[in-house]
Coordinates of N, CA and C in Angstrom, one line a residue:
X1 N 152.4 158.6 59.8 CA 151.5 159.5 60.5 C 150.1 159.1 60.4
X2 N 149.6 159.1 61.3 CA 147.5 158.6 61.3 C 147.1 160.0 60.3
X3 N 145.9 159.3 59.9 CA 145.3 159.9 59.1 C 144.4 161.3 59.9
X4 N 144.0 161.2 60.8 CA 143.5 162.3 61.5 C 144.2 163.0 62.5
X5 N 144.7 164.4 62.6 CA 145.2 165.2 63.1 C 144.5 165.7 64.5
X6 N 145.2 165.4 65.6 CA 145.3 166.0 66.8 C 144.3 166.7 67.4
X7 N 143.2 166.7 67.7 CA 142.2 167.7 68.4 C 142.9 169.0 68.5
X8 N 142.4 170.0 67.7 CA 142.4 171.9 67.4 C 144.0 171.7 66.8
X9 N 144.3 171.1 66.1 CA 145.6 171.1 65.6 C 145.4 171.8 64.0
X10 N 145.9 172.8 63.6 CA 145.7 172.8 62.7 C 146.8 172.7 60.9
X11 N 147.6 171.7 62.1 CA 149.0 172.1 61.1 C 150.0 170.8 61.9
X12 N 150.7 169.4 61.0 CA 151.2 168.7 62.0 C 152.5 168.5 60.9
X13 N 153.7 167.9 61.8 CA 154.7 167.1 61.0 C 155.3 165.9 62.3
X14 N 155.4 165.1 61.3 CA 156.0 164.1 61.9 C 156.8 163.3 61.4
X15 N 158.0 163.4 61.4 CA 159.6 162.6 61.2 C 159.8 163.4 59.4
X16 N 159.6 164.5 59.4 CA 159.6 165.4 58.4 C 161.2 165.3 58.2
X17 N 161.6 164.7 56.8 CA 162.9 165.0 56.3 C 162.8 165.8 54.9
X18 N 163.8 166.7 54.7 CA 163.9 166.8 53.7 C 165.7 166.6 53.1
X19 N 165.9 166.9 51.9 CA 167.3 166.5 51.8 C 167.1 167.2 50.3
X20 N 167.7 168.5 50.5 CA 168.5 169.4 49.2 C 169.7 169.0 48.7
X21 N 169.9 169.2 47.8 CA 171.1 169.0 47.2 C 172.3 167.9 47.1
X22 N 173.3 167.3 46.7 CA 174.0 166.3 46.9 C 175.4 166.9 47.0
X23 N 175.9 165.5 47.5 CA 177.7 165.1 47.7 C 178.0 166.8 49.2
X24 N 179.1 167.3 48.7 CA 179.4 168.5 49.8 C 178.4 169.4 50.0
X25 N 177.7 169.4 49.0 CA 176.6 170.8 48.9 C 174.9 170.3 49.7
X26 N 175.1 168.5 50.1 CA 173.9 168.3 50.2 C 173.4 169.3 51.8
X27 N 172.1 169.3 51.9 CA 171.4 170.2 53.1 C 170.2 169.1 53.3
X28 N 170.7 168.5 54.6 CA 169.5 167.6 55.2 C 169.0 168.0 56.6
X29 N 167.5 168.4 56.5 CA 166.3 168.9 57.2 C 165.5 168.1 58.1
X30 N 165.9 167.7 59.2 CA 165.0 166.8 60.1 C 164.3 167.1 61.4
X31 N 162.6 167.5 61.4 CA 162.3 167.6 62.8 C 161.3 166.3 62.9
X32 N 161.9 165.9 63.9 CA 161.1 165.1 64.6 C 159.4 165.1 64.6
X33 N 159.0 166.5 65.3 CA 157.5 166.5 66.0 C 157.1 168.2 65.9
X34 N 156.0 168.4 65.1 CA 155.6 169.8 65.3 C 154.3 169.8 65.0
X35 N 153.5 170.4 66.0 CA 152.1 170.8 66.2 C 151.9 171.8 66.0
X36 N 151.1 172.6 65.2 CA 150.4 174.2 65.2 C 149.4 173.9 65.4
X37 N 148.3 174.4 66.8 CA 146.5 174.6 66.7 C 146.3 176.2 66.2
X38 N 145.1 175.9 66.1 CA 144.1 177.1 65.8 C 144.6 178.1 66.4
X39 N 145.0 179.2 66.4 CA 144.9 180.4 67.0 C 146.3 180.8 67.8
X40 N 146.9 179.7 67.8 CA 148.1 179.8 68.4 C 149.7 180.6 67.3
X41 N 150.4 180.7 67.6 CA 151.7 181.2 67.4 C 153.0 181.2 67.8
X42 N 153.2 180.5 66.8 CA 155.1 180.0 66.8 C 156.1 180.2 66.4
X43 N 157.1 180.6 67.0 CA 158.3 181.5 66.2 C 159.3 180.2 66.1
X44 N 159.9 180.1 64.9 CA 161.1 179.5 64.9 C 161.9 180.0 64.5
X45 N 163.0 180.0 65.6 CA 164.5 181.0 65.8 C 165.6 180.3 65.2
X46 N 166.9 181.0 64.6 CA 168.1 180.1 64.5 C 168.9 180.4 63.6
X47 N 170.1 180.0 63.2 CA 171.1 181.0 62.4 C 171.0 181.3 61.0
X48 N 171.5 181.8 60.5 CA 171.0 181.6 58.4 C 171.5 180.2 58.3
X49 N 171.0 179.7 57.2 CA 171.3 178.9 56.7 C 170.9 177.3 57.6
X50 N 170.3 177.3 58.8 CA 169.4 176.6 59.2 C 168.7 175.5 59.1
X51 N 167.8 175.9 58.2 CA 166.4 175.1 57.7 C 165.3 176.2 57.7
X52 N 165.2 177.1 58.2 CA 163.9 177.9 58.4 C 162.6 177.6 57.7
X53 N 164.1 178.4 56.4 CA 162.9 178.6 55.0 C 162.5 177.0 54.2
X54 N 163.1 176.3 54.7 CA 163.3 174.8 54.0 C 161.6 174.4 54.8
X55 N 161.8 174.3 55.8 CA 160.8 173.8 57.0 C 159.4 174.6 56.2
X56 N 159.6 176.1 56.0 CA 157.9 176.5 55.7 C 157.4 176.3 54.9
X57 N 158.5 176.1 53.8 CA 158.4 175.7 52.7 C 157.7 174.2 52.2
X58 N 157.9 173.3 53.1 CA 158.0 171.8 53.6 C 156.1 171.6 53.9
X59 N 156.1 172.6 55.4 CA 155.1 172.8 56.2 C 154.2 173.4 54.9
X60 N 154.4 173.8 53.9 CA 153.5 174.7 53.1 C 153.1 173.9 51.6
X61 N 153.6 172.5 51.8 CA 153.8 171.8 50.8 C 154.6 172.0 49.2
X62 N 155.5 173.0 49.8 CA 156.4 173.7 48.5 C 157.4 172.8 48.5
X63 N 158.3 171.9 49.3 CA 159.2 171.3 49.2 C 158.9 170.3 49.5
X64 N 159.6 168.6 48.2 CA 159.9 167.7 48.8 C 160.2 166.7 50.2
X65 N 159.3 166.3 50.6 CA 159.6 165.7 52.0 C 160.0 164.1 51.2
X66 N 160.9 163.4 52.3 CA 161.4 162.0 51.7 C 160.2 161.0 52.2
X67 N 159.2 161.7 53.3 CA 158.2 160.7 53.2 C 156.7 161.8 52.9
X68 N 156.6 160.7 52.0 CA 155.1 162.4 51.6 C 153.9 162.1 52.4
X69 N 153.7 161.5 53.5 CA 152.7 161.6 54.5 C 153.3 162.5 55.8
X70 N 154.4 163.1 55.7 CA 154.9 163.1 57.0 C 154.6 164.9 57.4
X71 N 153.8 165.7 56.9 CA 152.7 166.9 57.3 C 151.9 166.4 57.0
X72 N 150.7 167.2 57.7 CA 149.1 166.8 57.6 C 148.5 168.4 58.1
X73 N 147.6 168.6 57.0 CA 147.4 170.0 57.0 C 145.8 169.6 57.4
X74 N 145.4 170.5 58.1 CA 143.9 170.8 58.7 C 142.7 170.9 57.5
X75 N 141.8 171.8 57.8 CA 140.6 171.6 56.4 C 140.9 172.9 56.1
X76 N 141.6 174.1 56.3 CA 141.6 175.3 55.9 C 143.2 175.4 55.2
X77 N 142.8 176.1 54.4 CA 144.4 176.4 53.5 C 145.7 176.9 54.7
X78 N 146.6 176.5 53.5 CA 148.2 176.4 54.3 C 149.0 177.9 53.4
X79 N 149.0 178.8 53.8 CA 150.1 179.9 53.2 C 151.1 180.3 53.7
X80 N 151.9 180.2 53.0 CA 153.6 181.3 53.0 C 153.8 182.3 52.6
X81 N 153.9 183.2 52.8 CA 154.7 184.7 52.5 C 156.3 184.8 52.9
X82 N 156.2 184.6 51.4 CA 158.1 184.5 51.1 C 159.0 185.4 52.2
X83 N 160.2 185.8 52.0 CA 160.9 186.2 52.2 C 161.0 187.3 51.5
X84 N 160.8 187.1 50.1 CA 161.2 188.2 49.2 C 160.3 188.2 48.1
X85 N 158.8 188.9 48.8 CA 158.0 189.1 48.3 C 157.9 189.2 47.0
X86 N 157.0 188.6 45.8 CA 157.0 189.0 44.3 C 155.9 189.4 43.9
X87 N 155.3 190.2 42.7 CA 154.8 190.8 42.3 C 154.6 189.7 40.8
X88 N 153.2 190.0 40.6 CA 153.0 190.0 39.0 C 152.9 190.7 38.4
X89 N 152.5 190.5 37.1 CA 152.8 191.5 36.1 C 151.3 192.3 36.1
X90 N 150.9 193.6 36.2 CA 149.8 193.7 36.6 C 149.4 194.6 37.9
X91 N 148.4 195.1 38.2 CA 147.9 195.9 39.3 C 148.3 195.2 40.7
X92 N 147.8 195.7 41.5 CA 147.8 195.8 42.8 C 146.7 194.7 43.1
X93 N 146.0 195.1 42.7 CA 144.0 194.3 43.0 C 144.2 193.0 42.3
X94 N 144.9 193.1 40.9 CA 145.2 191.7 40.2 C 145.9 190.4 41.0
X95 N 147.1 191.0 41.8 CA 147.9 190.1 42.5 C 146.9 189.7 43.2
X96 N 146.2 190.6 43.9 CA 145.6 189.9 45.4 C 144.5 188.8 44.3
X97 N 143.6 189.7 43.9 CA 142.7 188.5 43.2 C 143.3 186.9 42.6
X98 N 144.8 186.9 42.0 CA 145.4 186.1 41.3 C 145.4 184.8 42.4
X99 N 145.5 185.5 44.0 CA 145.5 184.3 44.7 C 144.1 183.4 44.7
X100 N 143.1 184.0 44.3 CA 141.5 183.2 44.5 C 141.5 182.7 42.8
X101 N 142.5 181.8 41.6 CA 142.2 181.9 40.9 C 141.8 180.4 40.9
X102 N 141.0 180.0 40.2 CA 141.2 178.7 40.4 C 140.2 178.5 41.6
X103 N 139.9 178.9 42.5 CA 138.9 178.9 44.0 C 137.4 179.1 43.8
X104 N 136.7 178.4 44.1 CA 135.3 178.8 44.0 C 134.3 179.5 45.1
X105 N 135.4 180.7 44.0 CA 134.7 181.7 44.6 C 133.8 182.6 43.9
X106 N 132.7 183.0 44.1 CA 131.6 184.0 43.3 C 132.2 185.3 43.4
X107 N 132.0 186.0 41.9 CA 132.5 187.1 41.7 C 132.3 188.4 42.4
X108 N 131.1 188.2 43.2 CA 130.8 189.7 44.4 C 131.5 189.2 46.0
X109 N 131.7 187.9 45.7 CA 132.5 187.6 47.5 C 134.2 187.6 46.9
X110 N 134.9 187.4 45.9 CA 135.8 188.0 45.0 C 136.2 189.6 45.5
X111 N 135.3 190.2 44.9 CA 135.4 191.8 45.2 C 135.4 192.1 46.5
X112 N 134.6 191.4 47.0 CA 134.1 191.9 48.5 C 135.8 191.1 49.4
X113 N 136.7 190.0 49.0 CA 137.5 189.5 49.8 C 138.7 190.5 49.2
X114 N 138.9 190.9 48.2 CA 139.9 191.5 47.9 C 140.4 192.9 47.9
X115 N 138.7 193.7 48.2 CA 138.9 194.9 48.5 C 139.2 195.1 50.2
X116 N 138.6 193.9 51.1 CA 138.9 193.6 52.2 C 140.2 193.4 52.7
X117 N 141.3 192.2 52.1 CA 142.5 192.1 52.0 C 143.3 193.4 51.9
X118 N 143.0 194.3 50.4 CA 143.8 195.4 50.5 C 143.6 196.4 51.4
X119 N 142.5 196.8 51.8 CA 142.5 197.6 53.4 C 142.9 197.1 54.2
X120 N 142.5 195.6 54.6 CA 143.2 195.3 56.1 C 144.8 196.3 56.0
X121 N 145.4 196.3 55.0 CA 146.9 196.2 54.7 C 147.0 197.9 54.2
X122 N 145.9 198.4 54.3 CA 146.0 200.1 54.1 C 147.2 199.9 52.9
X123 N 146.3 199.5 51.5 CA 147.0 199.5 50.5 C 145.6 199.6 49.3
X124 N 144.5 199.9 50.0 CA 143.3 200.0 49.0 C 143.5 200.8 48.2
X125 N 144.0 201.7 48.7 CA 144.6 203.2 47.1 C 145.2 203.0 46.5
X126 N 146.0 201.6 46.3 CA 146.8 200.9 45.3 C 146.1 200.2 44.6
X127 N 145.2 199.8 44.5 CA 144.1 199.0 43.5 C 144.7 198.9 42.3
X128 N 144.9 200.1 41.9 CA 145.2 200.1 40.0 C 146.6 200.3 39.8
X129 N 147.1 200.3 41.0 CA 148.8 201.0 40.7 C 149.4 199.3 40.5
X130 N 150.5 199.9 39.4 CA 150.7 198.7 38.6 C 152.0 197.8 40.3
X131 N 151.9 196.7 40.3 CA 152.1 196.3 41.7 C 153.9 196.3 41.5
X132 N 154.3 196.0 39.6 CA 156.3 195.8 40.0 C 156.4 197.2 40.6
X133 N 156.1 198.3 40.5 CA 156.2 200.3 40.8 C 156.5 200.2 42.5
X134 N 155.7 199.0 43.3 CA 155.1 199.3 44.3 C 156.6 199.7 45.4
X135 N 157.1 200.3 46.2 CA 158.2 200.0 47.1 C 158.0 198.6 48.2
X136 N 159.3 198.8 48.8 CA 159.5 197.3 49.3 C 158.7 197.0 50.8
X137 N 157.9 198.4 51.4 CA 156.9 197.8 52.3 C 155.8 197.7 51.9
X138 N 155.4 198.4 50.5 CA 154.4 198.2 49.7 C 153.7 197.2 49.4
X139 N 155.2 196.2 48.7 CA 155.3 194.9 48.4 C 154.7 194.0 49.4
X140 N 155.3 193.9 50.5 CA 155.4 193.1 51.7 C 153.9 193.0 52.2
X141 N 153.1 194.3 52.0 CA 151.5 194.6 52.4 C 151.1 193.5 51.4
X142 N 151.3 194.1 50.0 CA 150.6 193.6 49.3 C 151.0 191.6 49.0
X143 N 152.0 191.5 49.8 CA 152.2 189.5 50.0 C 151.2 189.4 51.2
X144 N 151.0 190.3 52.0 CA 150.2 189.7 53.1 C 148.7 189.6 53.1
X145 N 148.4 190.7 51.9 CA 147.0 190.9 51.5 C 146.7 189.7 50.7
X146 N 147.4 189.3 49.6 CA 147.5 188.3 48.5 C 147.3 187.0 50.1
X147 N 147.7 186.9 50.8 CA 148.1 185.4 51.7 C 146.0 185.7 52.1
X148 N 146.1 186.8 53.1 CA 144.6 186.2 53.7 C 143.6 186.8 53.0
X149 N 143.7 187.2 51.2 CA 142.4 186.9 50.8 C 142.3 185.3 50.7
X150 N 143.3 184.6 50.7 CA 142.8 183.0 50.9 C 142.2 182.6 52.2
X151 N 141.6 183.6 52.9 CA 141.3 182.9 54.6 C 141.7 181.7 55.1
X152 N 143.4 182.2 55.3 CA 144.0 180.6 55.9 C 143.8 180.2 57.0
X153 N 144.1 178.9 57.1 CA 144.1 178.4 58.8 C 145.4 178.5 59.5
X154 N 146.6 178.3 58.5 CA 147.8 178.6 59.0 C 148.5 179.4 57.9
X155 N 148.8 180.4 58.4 CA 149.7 181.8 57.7 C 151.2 181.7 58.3
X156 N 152.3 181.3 57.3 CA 152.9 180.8 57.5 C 154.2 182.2 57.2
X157 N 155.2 182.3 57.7 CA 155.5 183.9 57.6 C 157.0 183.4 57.5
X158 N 157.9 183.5 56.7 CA 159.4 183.8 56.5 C 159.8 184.9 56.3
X159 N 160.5 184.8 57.6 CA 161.5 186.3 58.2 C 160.3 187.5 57.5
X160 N 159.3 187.7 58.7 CA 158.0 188.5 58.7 C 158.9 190.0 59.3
X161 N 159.7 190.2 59.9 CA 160.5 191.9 60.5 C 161.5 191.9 59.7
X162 N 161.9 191.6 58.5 CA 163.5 191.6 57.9 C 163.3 193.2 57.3

């Protein structure tokens, strides 16, 4: 794959394999060609057990590809929001912040992205509530708040209506 990504592309794969497991149990993953630009939106449909979660995972740099050039991620961060959202040990405001850890980010644009995150997701009144307590669309806010206090370029969503 060239080193430069596609004019407004913000997200590429090309001859992406992956290959889980071995002998009867192995699960081999192959697309060809996939573009995401800026702004756009792409569903990928198809039965359990598929590839779905293999592919976002792949696309999100969570899984082994057999050739490690074969995604190319844009200049803006790559996020996934699981399937089955998790929680740390800790608040509401802690999770979201835990995603900027490591990020250089200044501690008033910190406050100012996290209290942002938890509103967008009308979960700001959870701030202090301890986040395992939370219920399960609680949860799901608070995975999607945690995803764009990283202001991603591509937000990557496994089974986003389940």
């Amino acid at each position: 794959m060239s080193d430069e990504l596609s004019s407004g592309a913000a997200l590429a794969a090309k001859n992406l394999r992956c290959q889980l497991g071995s002998g009867s149990n192995r699960f081999d993953l192959a697309v060809d060609s996939l573009e995401l630009r800026a702004g756009e939106v792409l569903v990928i449909l198809g039965p359990n057990g598929a590839g779905k979660s293999t592919l976002l995972r792949a696309l999100a740099g969570l899984e082994s590809t057999v050739a490690k050039d074969s995604v190319q991620r844009g200049r803006g961060p790559v996020t996934l929001v699981f399937q089955r959202p998790a929680a740390l040990s800790g608040s509401a405001g802690f999770n979201v912040r835990a995603a900027l850890l490591g990020k250089r980010v200044a501690e008033r644009e910190r406050r100012e992205r996290v209290a942002g995150a938890l509103a967008r997701f009308d979960i700001a009144h959870l701030v202090d509530h301890n986040a395992k307590t939370l219920s399960g669309g609680e949860l799901r806010r608070l995975a999607l708040a945690r995803a764009f206090v990283l202001q991603p370029e591509v937000l990557l969503l496994d089974e986003p209506f389940d």
